């Protein structure tokens, strides 16, 4: 069976992890600091904070931007909604609820599968506290258009809702030649097991300014400054926080895998470009739209197909795994109260399916996928 996802692990990772275990220092320490610095260097933005997963990172990001504190008056209690997309993995959205805020769904752009920015603009209101967007499959959202939407909202409402970008599937993606995490918002990456760059679990919060960066470094660890001398109890917690730091084991796995990731990404992209060409004109199959001012990661390869169950069955019989990755989040009972009509999402939700496109495909396997799809289902 050709898998949709596969774990990429550097050959020297086991020995490197063994050394960390023998060192006696396994929680947050110098390896996590080194990983963090290197990630910031590669992104071109040193304002980064490594955390234990992207879900924690999203929780922390929202907390920093709009979190409620029971001991401080909330100056804008009427702003109780976060605008977000249901077309994503649940890890994007549950941190909104975790911060005590309501979800307001925004429709999906059927062409790109990212959030529909026109619908987003319509839904920004005096109740909007923040906005969460996802670069789905590592295909960057139109961040310039998002900025224009925010400019107009600011003129109309007198405030600019802060934005969190979920970059969990987007390590290596660029928008107008800059890596995601450099466009004025707070961005969060994931190093979960099946993400392109894995640390066996981990995440990174990327901050747009010094003040947020300083707060992120504190609040990821109880609100305590690690440089403080705690042995005599002479330290202060100006702002309470969580227990979200990355540990040394994950950081070492991440450092080992950083040596592979550029090659892996190049192979995802090369395979995707072949599919773009070779799956043109297949009856019942539609590609997503991908403007060329951005470079996606192709964490998986999206297609929109007629008779999706038949398509998936046919590929399964040919030894090719396909996946639908996640259920549309607005259908979960836990958020039933947030239900709204979403015609864009309705038009694609039952047609989208993901093909294997990753670094593990051999030349023959890639051809086998193309031949199988072209033969019809
Ligand atoms: C993987 C993923 C997450 C969660 O990442 P973790 O590091 O596992 O917490 C969140 N959002 C999206 C879009 C994801 O793909």
GROMACS .gro file of N, CA and C in nm, residues 277 279-283 285 287 374:
model
   27
  277UNK      N    1   0.063   1.822  -1.420
  277UNK     CA    2   0.067   1.803  -1.565
  277UNK      C    3  -0.007   1.678  -1.608
  279UNK      N    4  -0.222   1.478  -1.464
  279UNK     CA    5  -0.363   1.452  -1.432
  279UNK      C    6  -0.454   1.559  -1.493
  280UNK      N    7  -0.400   1.636  -1.588
  280UNK     CA    8  -0.486   1.734  -1.659
  280UNK      C    9  -0.588   1.662  -1.743
  281UNK      N   10  -0.710   1.715  -1.743
  281UNK     CA   11  -0.811   1.664  -1.837
  281UNK      C   12  -0.869   1.528  -1.802
  282UNK      N   13  -0.847   1.481  -1.679
  282UNK     CA   14  -0.909   1.354  -1.640
  282UNK      C   15  -1.057   1.381  -1.611
  283UNK      N   16  -1.149   1.310  -1.679
  283UNK     CA   17  -1.291   1.336  -1.655
  283UNK      C   18  -1.330   1.311  -1.509
  285UNK      N   19  -1.238   1.487  -1.253
  285UNK     CA   20  -1.135   1.530  -1.157
  285UNK      C   21  -1.099   1.677  -1.181
  287UNK      N   22  -0.861   2.015  -1.032
  287UNK     CA   23  -0.750   2.056  -0.947
  287UNK      C   24  -0.789   2.178  -0.864
  374UNK      N   25  -0.595   0.801  -1.425
  374UNK     CA   26  -0.632   0.826  -1.566
  374UNK      C   27  -0.725   0.717  -1.623
   0.00000   0.00000   0.00000
